[in-house]
Coordinates of C-alpha atoms in Angstrom, one line a residue:
M1310 CA -35.0 -197.5 -56.0
T1311 CA -35.5 -199.6 -53.3
P1312 CA -38.9 -200.0 -50.6
H1313 CA -38.3 -198.1 -47.3
S1314 CA -40.0 -199.2 -44.0
P1315 CA -39.3 -196.3 -41.3
T1316 CA -37.2 -197.7 -38.3
N1317 CA -39.7 -197.0 -35.7
P1318 CA -43.1 -196.1 -37.9
Q1319 CA -44.8 -194.6 -34.3
N1320 CA -42.3 -191.8 -34.3
V1321 CA -43.1 -190.4 -38.0
P1322 CA -44.6 -187.1 -37.9
A1323 CA -47.7 -186.8 -39.7
L1324 CA -47.7 -183.6 -42.1
N1325 CA -50.7 -181.8 -43.1
L1326 CA -49.9 -180.9 -47.0
T1327 CA -52.8 -178.6 -47.3
Q1328 CA -52.8 -176.2 -44.4
D1329 CA -51.6 -172.8 -44.7
V1330 CA -48.0 -173.2 -46.4
A1331 CA -46.2 -170.9 -43.6
Q1332 CA -47.7 -173.4 -40.7
L1333 CA -46.4 -176.3 -43.1
T1334 CA -43.0 -174.5 -43.0
A1335 CA -43.2 -174.2 -39.2
D1336 CA -44.0 -178.3 -39.0
L1337 CA -41.2 -179.2 -40.9
L1338 CA -38.8 -176.6 -39.1
D1339 CA -40.0 -178.8 -35.8
I1340 CA -38.5 -181.8 -37.1
Y1341 CA -35.1 -182.3 -36.3
S1342 CA -33.1 -182.8 -39.7
V1343 CA -29.2 -181.8 -39.5
S1344 CA -27.3 -183.6 -42.4
D1345 CA -26.9 -187.6 -41.5
A1346 CA -30.0 -187.0 -39.7
E1347 CA -32.7 -186.6 -42.4
E1348 CA -34.3 -190.3 -42.2
Q1349 CA -37.0 -189.0 -40.1
I1350 CA -37.8 -185.6 -42.0
A1351 CA -37.6 -188.2 -45.0
D1352 CA -40.1 -190.5 -43.3
A1353 CA -42.6 -187.9 -42.9
V1354 CA -42.5 -186.9 -46.5
E1355 CA -42.4 -189.9 -47.8
R1356 CA -45.6 -191.0 -45.9
A1357 CA -47.3 -187.7 -46.6
L1358 CA -46.8 -187.9 -50.3
G1359 CA -47.6 -191.6 -50.3
E1360 CA -51.4 -191.0 -49.5
L1361 CA -51.9 -189.0 -52.6
S1362 CA -53.1 -191.4 -55.1
H1363 CA -52.3 -188.8 -58.2
L1364 CA -48.3 -189.3 -57.4
T1365 CA -46.1 -192.2 -58.1
V1366 CA -43.3 -192.2 -54.6
Q1367 CA -40.2 -193.3 -54.8
R1368 CA -37.6 -193.5 -52.0
H1369 CA -33.8 -193.8 -52.5
G1370 CA -32.0 -193.6 -49.4
D1371 CA -33.1 -190.6 -47.5
T1372 CA -34.1 -188.7 -50.9
V1373 CA -37.6 -189.2 -52.1
V1374 CA -39.2 -188.4 -55.5
A1375 CA -42.5 -188.2 -56.3
R1376 CA -44.1 -187.7 -59.8
T1377 CA -47.4 -187.1 -61.8
E1378 CA -47.6 -189.2 -65.2
L1379 CA -50.4 -187.4 -66.9
G1380 CA -48.8 -187.7 -70.1
R1381 CA -48.2 -184.1 -70.6
D1382 CA -46.0 -182.3 -73.1
E1383 CA -43.7 -181.1 -70.6
R1384 CA -42.3 -182.3 -66.9
I1385 CA -40.9 -179.9 -64.4
V1386 CA -38.7 -180.9 -61.7
L1387 CA -39.3 -178.9 -58.6
A1388 CA -36.1 -179.7 -56.3
G1389 CA -35.3 -179.2 -52.7
H1390 CA -33.1 -180.6 -50.0
L1391 CA -34.4 -181.9 -46.4
D1392 CA -31.3 -181.4 -44.4
T1393 CA -30.0 -178.4 -42.5
V1394 CA -26.4 -177.1 -41.4
P1395 CA -25.8 -177.9 -37.4
L1396 CA -28.2 -175.5 -34.9
P1397 CA -26.7 -172.6 -33.6
S1398 CA -24.4 -172.6 -30.7
T1399 CA -24.8 -169.1 -29.7
P1400 CA -27.2 -168.9 -26.1
G1401 CA -30.7 -167.3 -26.9
A1402 CA -30.4 -167.7 -30.8
R1403 CA -33.9 -168.0 -32.2
G1404 CA -32.8 -169.6 -35.6
T1405 CA -32.9 -173.1 -33.7
V1406 CA -35.2 -176.1 -33.1
P1407 CA -38.0 -175.8 -32.4
S1408 CA -39.4 -172.9 -34.5
E1409 CA -40.7 -169.8 -33.2
W1410 CA -43.6 -167.3 -34.2
D1411 CA -43.3 -163.5 -34.0
Q1412 CA -44.5 -160.2 -35.5
S1413 CA -42.2 -157.7 -37.1
E1414 CA -43.8 -154.6 -38.6
G1415 CA -47.3 -156.3 -38.9
R1416 CA -45.9 -159.2 -40.6
R1417 CA -45.8 -163.0 -39.5
V1418 CA -42.5 -164.0 -39.3
L1419 CA -40.9 -168.0 -38.4
Y1420 CA -38.0 -168.1 -37.2
G1421 CA -36.0 -171.5 -36.8
R1422 CA -32.8 -173.6 -38.6
G1423 CA -33.7 -174.0 -42.0
A1424 CA -36.4 -171.5 -42.4
T1425 CA -34.5 -169.5 -44.9
D1426 CA -32.5 -172.3 -46.2
M1427 CA -34.8 -174.3 -47.1
K1428 CA -38.0 -175.6 -45.3
G1429 CA -40.1 -172.7 -47.0
G1430 CA -39.2 -173.6 -50.2
V1431 CA -40.0 -177.8 -49.6
A1432 CA -43.0 -176.7 -47.8
V1433 CA -44.2 -174.8 -51.1
Q1434 CA -43.1 -178.2 -53.2
L1435 CA -45.1 -179.9 -50.6
Q1436 CA -48.3 -178.0 -50.8
L1437 CA -47.9 -178.2 -54.8
A1438 CA -47.5 -181.7 -54.7
A1439 CA -50.7 -182.4 -52.8
T1440 CA -53.0 -179.6 -54.4
L1441 CA -52.0 -179.7 -58.1
T1442 CA -53.6 -182.9 -59.3
Q1443 CA -54.1 -181.6 -62.6
P1444 CA -51.3 -179.5 -63.4
D1445 CA -51.0 -178.4 -67.1
R1446 CA -47.6 -179.8 -66.9
D1447 CA -46.1 -183.2 -65.5
I1448 CA -44.2 -182.7 -62.5
T1449 CA -41.3 -184.5 -60.8
Y1450 CA -40.8 -183.4 -57.2
V1451 CA -37.3 -184.1 -55.6
F1452 CA -37.2 -183.9 -51.3
Y1453 CA -33.1 -185.2 -51.1
D1454 CA -30.6 -185.3 -48.3
H1455 CA -27.1 -184.1 -47.6
E1456 CA -26.8 -181.1 -49.6
E1457 CA -24.9 -178.9 -46.8
V1458 CA -22.0 -181.1 -46.7
S1459 CA -19.4 -182.0 -49.3
S1460 CA -20.7 -182.6 -52.9
D1461 CA -19.8 -186.3 -52.9
A1462 CA -22.7 -187.1 -50.2
S1463 CA -25.4 -185.0 -52.0
G1464 CA -28.6 -187.4 -52.2
L1465 CA -29.5 -185.5 -55.4
G1466 CA -25.8 -186.6 -57.0
K1467 CA -26.2 -190.2 -55.9
L1468 CA -29.9 -190.5 -57.4
L1469 CA -28.7 -189.3 -60.8
E1470 CA -26.1 -191.9 -60.6
V1471 CA -28.5 -195.0 -59.5
A1472 CA -31.8 -193.5 -61.3
P1473 CA -31.5 -191.0 -63.3
E1474 CA -34.5 -192.2 -65.3
L1475 CA -36.6 -190.4 -62.6
V1476 CA -35.3 -186.6 -63.4
T1477 CA -33.6 -186.9 -67.2
D1478 CA -37.1 -186.7 -68.6
A1479 CA -37.7 -183.0 -67.8
D1480 CA -37.4 -180.3 -69.7
F1481 CA -36.6 -177.7 -66.8
A1482 CA -35.9 -177.7 -63.3
V1483 CA -36.6 -175.1 -60.4
L1484 CA -34.4 -175.5 -57.3
L1485 CA -36.6 -173.7 -54.2
E1486 CA -33.4 -172.3 -52.5
P1487 CA -34.0 -169.3 -51.0
T1488 CA -33.6 -166.2 -53.6
D1489 CA -35.8 -163.5 -51.5
G1490 CA -38.7 -164.1 -54.2
R1491 CA -36.4 -163.5 -57.4
I1492 CA -35.6 -166.1 -59.8
E1493 CA -32.0 -166.3 -59.9
G1494 CA -30.4 -168.3 -62.9
G1495 CA -27.4 -170.5 -63.4
C1496 CA -24.7 -170.4 -60.5
N1497 CA -20.9 -169.8 -59.9
G1498 CA -18.9 -172.9 -59.9
T1499 CA -16.4 -173.6 -57.1
M1500 CA -13.5 -175.2 -56.8
R1501 CA -11.3 -175.8 -53.3
F1502 CA -7.3 -176.7 -53.2
W1503 CA -4.6 -176.9 -51.1
I1504 CA -1.2 -175.4 -51.7
H1505 CA 1.6 -177.0 -49.7
T1506 CA 4.8 -176.0 -49.2
S1507 CA 7.8 -178.0 -47.6
G1508 CA 11.2 -176.7 -45.5
I1509 CA 13.8 -177.6 -43.2
A1510 CA 13.1 -177.9 -39.5
A1511 CA 15.6 -176.3 -37.4
H1512 CA 16.0 -174.2 -34.0
S1513 CA 14.9 -170.8 -34.6
G1514 CA 18.5 -169.3 -32.8
R1515 CA 20.0 -171.0 -36.0
A1516 CA 17.5 -170.4 -38.5
W1517 CA 20.1 -170.6 -40.9
M1518 CA 20.1 -174.0 -40.6
G1519 CA 16.7 -174.4 -42.1
E1520 CA 14.3 -173.5 -44.9
N1521 CA 11.3 -171.6 -43.8
A1522 CA 7.8 -173.2 -45.3
I1523 CA 6.0 -170.3 -44.4
H1524 CA 8.2 -167.7 -45.8
K1525 CA 7.8 -170.1 -48.9
L1526 CA 4.0 -169.2 -48.9
G1527 CA 4.7 -165.4 -49.4
R1528 CA 4.6 -165.3 -53.1
V1529 CA 0.9 -167.3 -53.1
L1530 CA -0.7 -165.0 -50.5
R1531 CA 0.6 -161.5 -52.4
I1532 CA -0.9 -163.4 -55.5
L1533 CA -4.6 -163.6 -53.1
E1534 CA -4.3 -160.3 -51.8
E1535 CA -3.4 -158.5 -55.1
Y1536 CA -6.2 -160.3 -57.3
A1537 CA -9.4 -158.4 -58.0
P1538 CA -12.6 -160.2 -58.4
G1539 CA -14.0 -159.9 -62.0
S1540 CA -17.3 -159.6 -63.2
V1541 CA -18.5 -161.7 -65.8
T1542 CA -21.4 -161.4 -67.9
V1543 CA -23.1 -164.5 -68.8
D1544 CA -26.5 -164.5 -70.9
G1545 CA -27.4 -161.0 -69.5
L1546 CA -26.4 -161.7 -65.9
D1547 CA -23.2 -160.3 -64.3
F1548 CA -21.6 -162.9 -62.2
R1549 CA -18.9 -162.0 -59.6
E1550 CA -16.0 -164.2 -59.1
G1551 CA -13.7 -164.6 -56.0
L1552 CA -10.5 -166.3 -54.6
N1553 CA -9.8 -166.3 -51.3
A1554 CA -7.4 -168.1 -48.8
V1555 CA -9.9 -169.8 -46.1
Q1556 CA -7.7 -171.8 -44.3
I1557 CA -3.8 -172.1 -43.3
D1558 CA -1.6 -174.3 -41.2
G1559 CA 1.8 -174.5 -40.3
G1560 CA 4.4 -173.9 -37.5
V1561 CA 5.0 -176.7 -34.8
A1562 CA 6.4 -174.1 -31.8
G1563 CA 7.7 -171.1 -30.8
N1564 CA 11.3 -171.6 -31.3
V1565 CA 11.3 -173.9 -34.5
I1566 CA 11.5 -173.0 -38.1
P1567 CA 8.6 -174.6 -39.9
D1568 CA 9.2 -177.5 -42.2
S1569 CA 5.9 -177.5 -44.0
C1570 CA 2.6 -174.9 -44.4
N1571 CA -0.7 -175.2 -46.3
V1572 CA -3.0 -172.8 -47.6
H1573 CA -6.3 -173.8 -48.6
I1574 CA -8.0 -171.7 -51.6
N1575 CA -11.2 -171.4 -52.8
Y1576 CA -12.1 -170.1 -56.2
R1577 CA -15.3 -169.2 -57.1
F1578 CA -15.9 -168.7 -61.1
A1579 CA -18.4 -167.8 -63.3
P1580 CA -20.3 -170.0 -65.6
D1581 CA -18.4 -168.5 -68.6
K1582 CA -15.8 -171.5 -67.7
T1583 CA -15.8 -175.1 -67.6
L1584 CA -14.1 -177.0 -64.7
D1585 CA -11.3 -177.5 -66.8
E1586 CA -10.7 -174.3 -68.0
A1587 CA -11.1 -172.8 -64.1
T1588 CA -8.6 -175.4 -63.0
A1589 CA -6.1 -174.4 -65.6
R1590 CA -6.5 -170.4 -64.7
M1591 CA -5.8 -171.5 -61.3
R1592 CA -2.3 -173.6 -62.3
E1593 CA -1.6 -170.8 -64.9
L1594 CA -2.0 -168.0 -61.7
F1595 CA -0.6 -170.2 -59.4
E1596 CA 2.6 -171.5 -61.7
G1597 CA 5.4 -173.4 -60.2
Y1598 CA 3.1 -174.8 -57.2
E1599 CA 1.2 -178.2 -57.2
L1600 CA -2.5 -177.6 -56.2
D1601 CA -3.8 -180.3 -54.4
I1602 CA -7.7 -180.1 -55.5
V1603 CA -9.9 -181.5 -52.8
D1604 CA -13.6 -180.3 -54.2
A1605 CA -14.6 -178.7 -57.5
S1606 CA -18.4 -178.3 -59.0
P1607 CA -19.3 -177.3 -62.4
A1608 CA -20.7 -173.7 -62.7
A1609 CA -24.5 -173.4 -64.4
R1610 CA -25.3 -171.2 -67.4
P1611 CA -28.6 -169.0 -66.5
G1612 CA -31.0 -171.0 -68.6
L1613 CA -33.2 -167.9 -69.0
D1614 CA -33.6 -168.8 -72.4
A1615 CA -35.8 -171.4 -72.3
P1616 CA -39.4 -170.7 -73.1
L1617 CA -40.7 -172.3 -69.6
A1618 CA -38.0 -169.8 -67.8
Q1619 CA -39.4 -167.0 -69.4
E1620 CA -43.2 -168.1 -68.7
L1621 CA -41.9 -168.2 -65.1
V1622 CA -40.0 -164.9 -64.9
R1623 CA -43.8 -163.1 -66.3
S1624 CA -45.3 -165.4 -63.5
V1625 CA -43.0 -164.1 -60.9
G1626 CA -43.1 -160.8 -62.4
A1627 CA -39.5 -159.5 -61.3
D1628 CA -36.2 -159.0 -63.2
P1629 CA -33.8 -162.1 -62.4
R1630 CA -30.6 -162.1 -60.9
P1631 CA -27.3 -163.9 -61.0
K1632 CA -26.6 -166.7 -58.1
Y1633 CA -22.9 -166.0 -56.9
G1634 CA -23.1 -169.3 -54.7
W1635 CA -23.0 -172.9 -55.8
T1636 CA -26.4 -174.9 -56.2
D1637 CA -27.4 -177.7 -57.6
V1638 CA -29.0 -176.0 -60.8
A1639 CA -25.4 -177.2 -62.1
R1640 CA -26.2 -180.6 -61.8
F1641 CA -29.3 -180.0 -63.9
S1642 CA -27.2 -178.0 -66.4
A1643 CA -24.8 -180.8 -66.4
M1644 CA -27.5 -183.1 -67.6
G1645 CA -28.7 -180.5 -70.3
I1646 CA -32.1 -179.6 -68.3
P1647 CA -32.0 -175.7 -68.2
A1648 CA -32.6 -174.7 -64.4
V1649 CA -33.0 -172.0 -62.2
N1650 CA -33.3 -171.1 -58.4
F1651 CA -36.4 -169.6 -56.9
G1652 CA -37.6 -169.8 -53.6
P1653 CA -39.0 -168.0 -50.3
G1654 CA -36.3 -166.3 -48.1
D1655 CA -33.3 -164.2 -47.8
A1656 CA -30.6 -166.3 -48.6
L1657 CA -28.2 -163.9 -46.7
L1658 CA -30.0 -165.0 -43.2
A1659 CA -29.5 -168.8 -44.5
H1660 CA -27.3 -170.6 -41.5
S1661 CA -27.6 -167.3 -39.3
D1662 CA -28.2 -167.5 -35.3
N1663 CA -31.6 -165.6 -36.5
E1664 CA -32.5 -167.6 -39.5
H1665 CA -36.0 -166.5 -40.6
V1666 CA -38.6 -166.2 -43.1
F1667 CA -41.9 -164.4 -43.5
A1668 CA -45.1 -166.0 -44.1
S1669 CA -46.2 -163.7 -46.8
E1670 CA -42.6 -164.7 -48.4
V1671 CA -43.8 -168.5 -48.6
H1672 CA -47.3 -167.7 -49.8
N1673 CA -45.9 -165.3 -52.7
C1674 CA -43.4 -168.3 -53.7
L1675 CA -46.4 -170.6 -54.0
N1676 CA -48.7 -168.4 -55.8
A1677 CA -45.9 -167.5 -58.4
L1678 CA -45.3 -171.3 -59.1
E1679 CA -48.9 -172.5 -59.1
R1680 CA -49.9 -169.6 -61.7
W1681 CA -46.9 -171.1 -63.7
L1682 CA -47.9 -174.3 -63.5
T1683 CA -51.5 -173.8 -64.3
S1684 CA -51.7 -171.7 -67.0

């Protein structure tokens, strides 16, 4: 890990890590941190954590790692990403930057880009890092960049490549993604691939002289239309799969028979399958077509059979649910570290024009993790 000096130290926001955790969430929201622009928020996190004598702090790129070194028998990772998706383009949208407080049915609610995904979870991490000077378990706090873009850019992924020792000594991990205050075990895997067809261009008035590449995709589209998403039970949780076309491209003009066509397909698969098994399933389903795989990430089993997970379930006090989308718990699972998703906010609000989180949700998440880490 290399030392980092902020480009302009005077512009590094000062974070008060011991104030009300909901207000800390608002302060984080006010720092613009769309993917590729995480340096300022990483500087602020590094600066605030560096002032805490009970932590060792290291940085790689815009990923910040802080660790207690108390010699406890067990070590927990609490991880969260610093970046957000781009700001909403809709005029008057409330899920933007800077943040905005409001009242709803007598509850304080915070609007802003990242309120749900996932500055509330990051605020919880930061407050625990500041206040838990003597936890019953050693804790590794990971704040990483580039989660909201392609997986090969992930700051967590790069950290695990260049300095895995900062994480791999953990016994259990919690990713503070929004889960509406419920534990979500594991995650579906995801795969994106293109299917290409070729034809022969011709004037549409003499179509018999050509071969229509769009028509050649007819069987692919029928397979997608007729596909019935399955529900697969893994370790007591029901994971719903999905297979969908997400993009299509073909044709050059209204009077030309197209000589090429491409369809972009996303497969979400349950954690009963390895990545290789999921790939084999797609090649079988689309037999006769070549799959151009552009992105693939493995699923993660729930990890709820781990004793630390069972203790967390008791601390939260609600039955766990499956995580349908892909999250970085899969990276921990691949290293043999059981991991779950647990954080404040409704994931259905993530990336929306009115992204928001209730102050009470952030408080409840903090209290549950504090009970778990000090019991």
